[in-house]
Amino acid sequence: MVDLYGQYFKIKDEVNEAIQEVMDSSAFIKGPAVKNFETKLAEFCSVEHVVSCGNGTDALQIAMMALDFKAGDEVILPVHTYVATAEVIVLLGLKPVFVDVDPHTFNIDTTQIESKITDKTVAIVPVHLYGQCADMEALLKISKKYELKVIEDTAQALGALYTFSDGTVKQAGTMGDIGTTSFFPSKNLGCFGDGGALMINDASLTEKSRMIANHGQQKKYHHDVIGVNSRLDTMQAAILNVKLKYLNDYTLKRQQAASYYNEKLSEVEFLNTPYVASNSTHVYHQYTLTTEGIDRDEFKKYLADHGIPSMIYYPVPLHHQKAYKHLSSESFSVAEALSKTVISLPIHTEMDHEIQDIIIDKIKSF
Ligand SMILES: *Cc1c(COP(=O)(O)O)cnc(C)c1O
């Protein structure tokens, strides 16, 4: 699905040198590379502050702790997403309120949000799924009207751009109160282990998030709030400092691979190529199609039998997951249908037409 070695190989000397520097300095926790990376990422995203942390799941949890949500508060999120989004909500004693997704973009259906708002609702958590921004203009209108906080789960969409109807362009993760992201190796900006960050424009919210990520302390051994231990390793920050320089190139490579797939697969009757909304760019964390008129699982097995990897993101919608199904008795027809029809093909920064043609030929012979 990805070619992490191929990507590393091209920048091996630069990355190895950065890692060696960290080892030579032995500043493994909160070394200079961490601050440096936070500054550079903030610049890249045109956001005031970046707070790094241990992973993208922690970033979501720290965001919700920093915003002072209380047990029993309701948080609205799409039902078609990675489990992390719902997991932290439940862990904090909050109540996840699922909303179905748009059948074209696979992102939260903003027309269904208002009917889910109660006097307990405190926030909406849009997920910019597969690399394309949710309909933020409509979502922010609702959040303003009801005075709700917005946390953007940007783990799959770092670098995606959203255009508002007045022409303003903003980076994914910088439109709400807090944006969270992940540097899991296979994400669009990945490190060599776990890593994550929060993107924030408000100074006091930044300070609070930074404290929470570091045991609730600003001054060592003086704990002002209850926090967690969630820091980005200096080693990972050093790697990210190198890789951030290439993120725009990486995005372009993914977009080029996607457009080649689009061109060749649009004529395949049993597949729908990804829809891209006019208000967002797509950074193709995943290249996700839907099948039509065939058995998706049979198709997936055929591909596997012919050596073509593919993945289902996600095979079971959250409200049907064993750990979460007690939280909602509703049905979500779009998410339920997508769990049976989505299929993601390999997409990464090292793809060329030769690899893609092999995949495309096998698909066509099915
Ligand atoms: C990867 C991912 C996360 C979690 O990030 P980790 O770094 O793996 O904790 C959260 N939300 C979404 C949508 C993701 O894809």
Short mmCIF file of C-alpha atoms and ligand atoms in Angstrom, two decimals:
data_model
loop_
_atom_site.label_atom_id
_atom_site.label_comp_id
_atom_site.label_asym_id
_atom_site.label_seq_id
_atom_site.Cartn_x
_atom_site.Cartn_y
_atom_site.Cartn_z
CA MET A 1 0.00 0.00 0.00
CA VAL A 2 2.95 2.32 0.71
CA ASP A 3 6.69 2.30 -0.07
CA LEU A 4 8.30 3.64 3.08
CA TYR A 5 11.73 2.23 2.25
CA GLY A 6 11.74 3.76 -1.23
CA GLN A 7 10.86 7.13 0.24
CA TYR A 8 13.55 6.86 2.94
CA PHE A 9 16.14 5.67 0.43
CA LYS A 10 15.96 8.95 -1.51
CA ILE A 11 16.74 11.09 1.54
CA LYS A 12 18.77 8.53 3.47
CA ASP A 13 21.93 10.60 4.04
CA GLU A 14 20.01 13.65 5.18
CA VAL A 15 17.80 11.65 7.55
CA ASN A 16 20.67 9.57 8.92
CA GLU A 17 22.65 12.72 9.64
CA ALA A 18 19.70 14.26 11.50
CA ILE A 19 19.31 11.10 13.61
CA GLN A 20 23.06 10.97 14.30
CA GLU A 21 22.96 14.57 15.51
CA VAL A 22 20.27 13.71 18.06
CA MET A 23 22.27 10.73 19.29
CA ASP A 24 25.44 12.81 19.55
CA SER A 25 23.65 15.48 21.57
CA SER A 26 21.70 12.85 23.54
CA ALA A 27 18.89 15.38 24.08
CA PHE A 28 16.30 12.68 23.52
CA ILE A 29 13.37 14.42 25.21
CA LYS A 30 12.43 17.99 24.27
CA GLY A 31 15.64 18.51 22.32
CA PRO A 32 16.05 21.50 19.98
CA ALA A 33 14.66 19.63 16.95
CA VAL A 34 11.22 19.51 18.61
CA LYS A 35 10.84 23.30 18.94
CA ASN A 36 12.35 23.71 15.50
CA PHE A 37 9.80 21.33 13.97
CA GLU A 38 6.88 23.02 15.73
CA THR A 39 7.97 26.38 14.31
CA LYS A 40 8.43 24.99 10.81
CA LEU A 41 5.11 23.16 10.77
CA ALA A 42 3.30 26.28 12.01
CA GLU A 43 4.88 28.20 9.15
CA PHE A 44 3.94 25.50 6.65
CA CYS A 45 0.30 25.50 7.79
CA SER A 46 0.05 29.27 8.28
CA VAL A 47 -1.11 28.74 11.86
CA GLU A 48 0.07 30.65 14.95
CA HIS A 49 1.11 27.69 17.10
CA VAL A 50 1.94 24.01 16.86
CA VAL A 51 2.11 21.78 19.94
CA SER A 52 3.72 18.41 19.22
CA CYS A 53 2.73 15.26 21.08
CA GLY A 54 3.06 11.48 21.08
CA ASN A 55 0.57 10.53 18.36
CA GLY A 56 -2.58 11.63 16.55
CA THR A 57 -4.92 9.94 19.03
CA ASP A 58 -3.30 11.78 21.94
CA ALA A 59 -3.59 15.03 19.96
CA LEU A 60 -7.37 14.56 19.86
CA GLN A 61 -7.47 13.75 23.58
CA ILE A 62 -5.27 16.72 24.54
CA ALA A 63 -7.47 19.01 22.41
CA MET A 64 -10.62 17.86 24.21
CA MET A 65 -8.95 18.19 27.62
CA ALA A 66 -7.67 21.68 26.77
CA LEU A 67 -11.16 22.76 25.74
CA ASP A 68 -12.42 21.73 29.19
CA PHE A 69 -15.19 19.42 28.08
CA LYS A 70 -16.94 17.79 31.06
CA ALA A 71 -18.23 14.25 31.49
CA GLY A 72 -21.59 13.88 29.78
CA ASP A 73 -20.95 16.61 27.21
CA GLU A 74 -21.89 15.60 23.69
CA VAL A 75 -19.46 15.64 20.79
CA ILE A 76 -20.62 15.29 17.19
CA LEU A 77 -18.48 13.27 14.78
CA PRO A 78 -18.85 11.35 11.52
CA VAL A 79 -19.72 7.67 11.90
CA HIS A 80 -17.43 6.73 9.00
CA THR A 81 -13.94 7.34 10.38
CA TYR A 82 -10.98 5.73 12.09
CA VAL A 83 -11.77 4.57 15.62
CA ALA A 84 -9.39 7.06 17.28
CA THR A 85 -11.84 9.92 16.78
CA ALA A 86 -14.55 8.19 18.82
CA GLU A 87 -12.18 6.44 21.23
CA VAL A 88 -10.90 9.57 22.98
CA ILE A 89 -14.42 10.98 23.29
CA VAL A 90 -15.56 7.89 25.18
CA LEU A 91 -12.35 7.68 27.24
CA LEU A 92 -12.95 11.22 28.52
CA GLY A 93 -16.48 10.34 29.59
CA LEU A 94 -18.00 12.41 26.80
CA LYS A 95 -20.81 11.17 24.62
CA PRO A 96 -20.11 10.59 20.94
CA VAL A 97 -23.01 11.60 18.70
CA PHE A 98 -22.65 10.04 15.26
CA VAL A 99 -23.63 11.73 12.02
CA ASP A 100 -23.78 9.99 8.64
CA VAL A 101 -21.43 11.01 5.84
CA ASP A 102 -21.85 12.52 2.41
CA PRO A 103 -21.98 9.73 -0.20
CA HIS A 104 -19.62 11.60 -2.56
CA THR A 105 -16.91 13.09 -0.34
CA PHE A 106 -17.24 10.48 2.46
CA ASN A 107 -16.95 13.38 4.94
CA ILE A 108 -19.47 14.39 7.61
CA ASP A 109 -22.84 15.32 6.06
CA THR A 110 -23.19 18.88 7.33
CA THR A 111 -26.91 18.98 6.46
CA GLN A 112 -27.49 16.38 9.20
CA ILE A 113 -25.56 18.10 12.00
CA GLU A 114 -28.15 20.57 13.28
CA SER A 115 -30.72 17.90 14.06
CA LYS A 116 -28.17 16.23 16.37
CA ILE A 117 -27.45 19.32 18.47
CA THR A 118 -28.86 19.35 22.03
CA ASP A 119 -28.20 21.61 25.02
CA LYS A 120 -25.39 19.20 25.95
CA THR A 121 -23.53 19.52 22.66
CA VAL A 122 -20.12 21.17 23.07
CA ALA A 123 -18.24 20.37 19.89
CA ILE A 124 -18.13 19.08 16.35
CA VAL A 125 -15.17 16.97 15.21
CA PRO A 126 -14.99 16.86 11.42
CA VAL A 127 -12.52 14.35 9.97
CA HIS A 128 -10.89 15.31 6.68
CA LEU A 129 -11.12 11.73 5.50
CA TYR A 130 -8.76 10.19 2.92
CA GLY A 131 -7.15 13.62 2.34
CA GLN A 132 -10.01 15.91 1.40
CA CYS A 133 -11.47 18.64 3.64
CA ALA A 134 -14.96 18.33 5.07
CA ASP A 135 -17.41 21.07 4.08
CA MET A 136 -15.97 23.53 6.61
CA GLU A 137 -17.89 26.61 5.51
CA ALA A 138 -21.24 24.99 6.29
CA LEU A 139 -19.85 23.37 9.42
CA LEU A 140 -18.38 26.60 10.82
CA LYS A 141 -21.68 28.40 10.20
CA ILE A 142 -23.40 25.83 12.43
CA SER A 143 -20.67 25.93 15.10
CA LYS A 144 -20.94 29.72 15.28
CA LYS A 145 -24.72 29.67 15.48
CA TYR A 146 -24.73 27.20 18.39
CA GLU A 147 -21.41 28.33 19.95
CA LEU A 148 -19.76 24.95 19.56
CA LYS A 149 -16.04 24.22 19.47
CA VAL A 150 -14.54 22.66 16.36
CA ILE A 151 -11.67 20.17 16.42
CA GLU A 152 -10.50 19.13 12.96
CA ASP A 153 -9.07 15.62 12.78
CA THR A 154 -6.43 16.27 10.12
CA ALA A 155 -4.53 13.00 10.49
CA GLN A 156 -5.22 12.13 6.83
CA ALA A 157 -5.19 15.58 5.25
CA LEU A 158 -2.12 17.57 6.26
CA GLY A 159 -1.47 20.03 3.42
CA ALA A 160 -5.00 19.99 1.96
CA LEU A 161 -6.38 23.43 1.12
CA TYR A 162 -9.95 24.60 1.61
CA THR A 163 -11.41 27.57 -0.27
CA PHE A 164 -14.25 29.57 1.30
CA SER A 165 -16.86 31.23 -0.91
CA ASP A 166 -15.25 34.66 -0.31
CA GLY A 167 -12.05 33.29 -1.83
CA THR A 168 -10.15 32.83 1.46
CA VAL A 169 -7.93 29.75 1.33
CA LYS A 170 -6.99 27.89 4.52
CA GLN A 171 -4.98 24.81 5.37
CA ALA A 172 -6.74 21.75 6.73
CA GLY A 173 -6.49 21.79 10.53
CA THR A 174 -6.39 25.58 10.88
CA MET A 175 -10.06 26.51 10.41
CA GLY A 176 -11.57 25.44 13.74
CA ASP A 177 -10.44 25.94 17.33
CA ILE A 178 -7.87 23.16 17.21
CA GLY A 179 -6.56 20.96 14.40
CA THR A 180 -4.95 17.62 15.23
CA THR A 181 -2.70 15.47 13.11
CA SER A 182 -0.63 12.28 13.16
CA PHE A 183 2.86 11.46 11.94
CA PHE A 184 2.30 7.69 11.90
CA PRO A 185 4.78 6.36 9.28
CA SER A 186 2.19 5.86 6.53
CA LYS A 187 0.53 9.27 6.93
CA ASN A 188 1.30 11.96 4.35
CA LEU A 189 3.98 13.39 6.65
CA GLY A 190 5.20 10.35 8.53
CA CYS A 191 8.02 9.83 11.02
CA PHE A 192 9.73 6.53 11.90
CA GLY A 193 7.43 5.66 14.77
CA ASP A 194 4.60 7.51 16.47
CA GLY A 195 4.10 11.26 16.53
CA GLY A 196 1.35 13.85 16.49
CA ALA A 197 0.59 17.53 16.80
CA LEU A 198 -2.06 20.15 17.50
CA MET A 199 -2.47 23.30 15.39
CA ILE A 200 -3.91 26.26 17.27
CA ASN A 201 -4.35 29.98 16.64
CA ASP A 202 -5.21 30.92 20.25
CA ALA A 203 -2.26 31.58 22.61
CA SER A 204 -3.84 30.51 25.91
CA LEU A 205 -5.30 27.34 24.38
CA THR A 206 -1.82 26.58 23.08
CA GLU A 207 -0.29 27.05 26.51
CA LYS A 208 -2.90 24.82 28.08
CA SER A 209 -2.42 22.10 25.46
CA ARG A 210 1.33 22.23 25.94
CA MET A 211 0.90 21.81 29.70
CA ILE A 212 -1.54 18.92 29.33
CA ALA A 213 0.80 17.10 26.96
CA ASN A 214 3.53 17.35 29.61
CA HIS A 215 1.89 16.11 32.85
CA GLY A 216 0.01 19.37 33.39
CA GLN A 217 3.18 21.21 34.29
CA GLN A 218 4.78 24.39 33.09
CA LYS A 219 7.38 24.45 35.82
CA LYS A 220 8.94 21.06 36.50
CA TYR A 221 7.20 19.19 39.34
CA HIS A 222 4.50 21.88 39.65
CA HIS A 223 1.31 20.37 38.26
CA ASP A 224 -1.44 22.93 37.64
CA VAL A 225 -3.84 20.71 35.71
CA ILE A 226 -4.21 16.98 35.16
CA GLY A 227 -2.21 16.06 32.12
CA VAL A 228 -0.79 13.13 30.21
CA ASN A 229 2.66 12.03 29.10
CA SER A 230 2.60 12.63 25.39
CA ARG A 231 5.69 14.11 23.79
CA LEU A 232 7.17 13.96 20.32
CA ASP A 233 10.61 12.29 20.56
CA THR A 234 13.52 14.48 19.51
CA MET A 235 14.55 11.72 17.10
CA GLN A 236 11.15 11.77 15.39
CA ALA A 237 11.18 15.57 15.28
CA ALA A 238 14.60 15.51 13.60
CA ILE A 239 13.27 13.12 10.95
CA LEU A 240 10.16 15.26 10.46
CA ASN A 241 12.30 18.37 10.05
CA VAL A 242 13.92 16.73 7.05
CA LYS A 243 10.70 15.31 5.61
CA LEU A 244 8.62 18.48 5.99
CA LYS A 245 10.78 20.08 3.29
CA TYR A 246 9.49 17.45 0.88
CA LEU A 247 5.83 17.46 1.89
CA ASN A 248 4.72 19.60 -1.05
CA ASP A 249 6.58 17.27 -3.44
CA TYR A 250 5.07 14.24 -1.72
CA THR A 251 1.59 15.71 -2.10
CA LEU A 252 2.18 16.39 -5.77
CA LYS A 253 3.36 12.80 -6.31
CA ARG A 254 0.21 11.47 -4.67
CA GLN A 255 -1.98 13.79 -6.74
CA GLN A 256 -0.22 12.73 -9.94
CA ALA A 257 -0.69 9.06 -9.10
CA ALA A 258 -4.36 9.71 -8.34
CA SER A 259 -4.97 11.50 -11.60
CA TYR A 260 -3.36 8.66 -13.53
CA TYR A 261 -5.63 6.17 -11.75
CA ASN A 262 -8.62 8.46 -12.45
CA GLU A 263 -7.79 8.64 -16.13
CA LYS A 264 -7.44 4.88 -16.54
CA LEU A 265 -10.14 3.70 -14.15
CA SER A 266 -12.93 6.11 -15.03
CA GLU A 267 -13.90 3.79 -17.89
CA VAL A 268 -14.23 0.77 -15.57
CA GLU A 269 -17.98 0.31 -15.13
CA PHE A 270 -17.88 -1.41 -11.76
CA LEU A 271 -15.78 1.32 -10.09
CA ASN A 272 -16.46 4.92 -9.09
CA THR A 273 -13.28 7.01 -8.94
CA PRO A 274 -12.93 9.49 -6.04
CA TYR A 275 -15.09 12.60 -6.14
CA VAL A 276 -13.28 15.83 -5.33
CA ALA A 277 -15.40 18.74 -4.07
CA SER A 278 -14.75 22.11 -5.71
CA ASN A 279 -13.94 23.77 -2.34
CA SER A 280 -11.07 21.48 -1.32
CA THR A 281 -7.88 20.05 -2.73
CA HIS A 282 -7.30 16.33 -2.17
CA VAL A 283 -3.94 15.14 -0.84
CA TYR A 284 -4.85 11.47 -1.34
CA HIS A 285 -3.79 9.93 1.93
CA GLN A 286 -5.89 7.17 0.44
CA TYR A 287 -7.06 6.59 -3.10
CA THR A 288 -10.50 5.23 -2.31
CA LEU A 289 -12.99 4.00 -4.88
CA THR A 290 -16.43 2.52 -4.46
CA THR A 291 -17.57 -0.59 -6.29
CA GLU A 292 -20.90 -0.86 -8.04
CA GLY A 293 -22.77 -3.99 -9.09
CA ILE A 294 -20.04 -6.39 -7.99
CA ASP A 295 -19.10 -8.13 -4.75
CA ARG A 296 -16.41 -5.86 -3.33
CA ASP A 297 -14.87 -8.59 -1.18
CA GLU A 298 -14.65 -10.95 -4.14
CA PHE A 299 -12.92 -8.18 -6.12
CA LYS A 300 -10.51 -7.57 -3.24
CA LYS A 301 -9.71 -11.27 -3.05
CA TYR A 302 -9.12 -11.41 -6.81
CA LEU A 303 -6.64 -8.54 -6.51
CA ALA A 304 -4.88 -10.22 -3.58
CA ASP A 305 -4.66 -13.50 -5.53
CA HIS A 306 -2.91 -11.56 -8.29
CA GLY A 307 -0.48 -9.86 -5.92
CA ILE A 308 -2.22 -6.49 -5.80
CA PRO A 309 -2.66 -5.10 -2.29
CA SER A 310 -5.80 -3.20 -1.39
CA MET A 311 -7.42 -2.13 1.87
CA ILE A 312 -10.89 -1.45 3.22
CA TYR A 313 -11.08 1.79 5.19
CA TYR A 314 -13.25 0.90 7.11
CA PRO A 315 -15.00 -2.48 7.00
CA VAL A 316 -17.25 -1.87 10.04
CA PRO A 317 -18.84 1.53 10.74
CA LEU A 318 -18.37 2.78 14.31
CA HIS A 319 -21.98 2.22 15.39
CA HIS A 320 -21.62 -1.48 14.52
CA GLN A 321 -18.29 -1.98 16.33
CA LYS A 322 -18.52 -4.26 19.34
CA ALA A 323 -17.04 -1.64 21.67
CA TYR A 324 -19.24 1.19 20.43
CA LYS A 325 -22.55 -0.28 19.32
CA HIS A 326 -24.25 0.35 22.66
CA LEU A 327 -23.81 4.08 22.03
CA SER A 328 -26.28 4.35 19.17
CA SER A 329 -29.26 2.39 17.92
CA GLU A 330 -29.64 4.52 14.81
CA SER A 331 -28.87 3.37 11.33
CA PHE A 332 -26.59 5.34 9.03
CA SER A 333 -27.35 4.22 5.53
CA VAL A 334 -24.48 5.91 3.70
CA ALA A 335 -21.80 4.72 6.14
CA GLU A 336 -23.29 1.23 6.14
CA ALA A 337 -23.26 1.11 2.34
CA LEU A 338 -19.70 2.46 2.19
CA SER A 339 -18.44 -0.23 4.54
CA LYS A 340 -19.47 -2.73 1.85
CA THR A 341 -18.32 -0.81 -1.24
CA VAL A 342 -15.16 1.19 -0.47
CA ILE A 343 -11.78 -0.12 -1.56
CA SER A 344 -8.45 1.70 -1.41
CA LEU A 345 -5.62 1.03 -3.86
CA PRO A 346 -1.91 1.49 -3.20
CA ILE A 347 -0.92 5.16 -3.39
CA HIS A 348 2.35 6.68 -2.23
CA THR A 349 5.18 8.98 -3.15
CA GLU A 350 7.22 6.40 -5.03
CA MET A 351 4.58 5.29 -7.56
CA ASP A 352 5.27 5.37 -11.25
CA HIS A 353 3.14 4.50 -14.26
CA GLU A 354 4.78 1.10 -14.53
CA ILE A 355 3.52 0.03 -11.09
CA GLN A 356 0.15 1.63 -11.67
CA ASP A 357 -0.28 -0.04 -15.06
CA ILE A 358 0.18 -3.46 -13.46
CA ILE A 359 -2.55 -2.64 -10.94
CA ILE A 360 -4.83 -1.10 -13.58
CA ASP A 361 -4.44 -4.09 -15.96
CA LYS A 362 -5.37 -6.55 -13.22
CA ILE A 363 -8.41 -4.46 -12.31
CA LYS A 364 -9.52 -4.34 -15.92
CA SER A 365 -9.12 -8.09 -16.35
CA PHE A 366 -11.51 -8.61 -13.42
C1 LIG B 1 -4.26 7.85 11.93
C2 LIG B 1 -5.47 8.53 12.41
C3 LIG B 1 -5.62 8.94 13.74
C4 LIG B 1 -4.69 8.52 14.84
O1 LIG B 1 -3.37 8.81 14.70
P1 LIG B 1 -2.29 7.94 15.50
O2 LIG B 1 -1.03 8.73 15.33
O3 LIG B 1 -2.22 6.61 14.86
O4 LIG B 1 -2.72 7.89 16.92
C5 LIG B 1 -6.74 9.66 14.08
N1 LIG B 1 -7.69 9.95 13.18
C6 LIG B 1 -7.59 9.56 11.89
C7 LIG B 1 -8.67 9.94 10.94
C8 LIG B 1 -6.48 8.83 11.47
O5 LIG B 1 -6.41 8.43 10.19
#
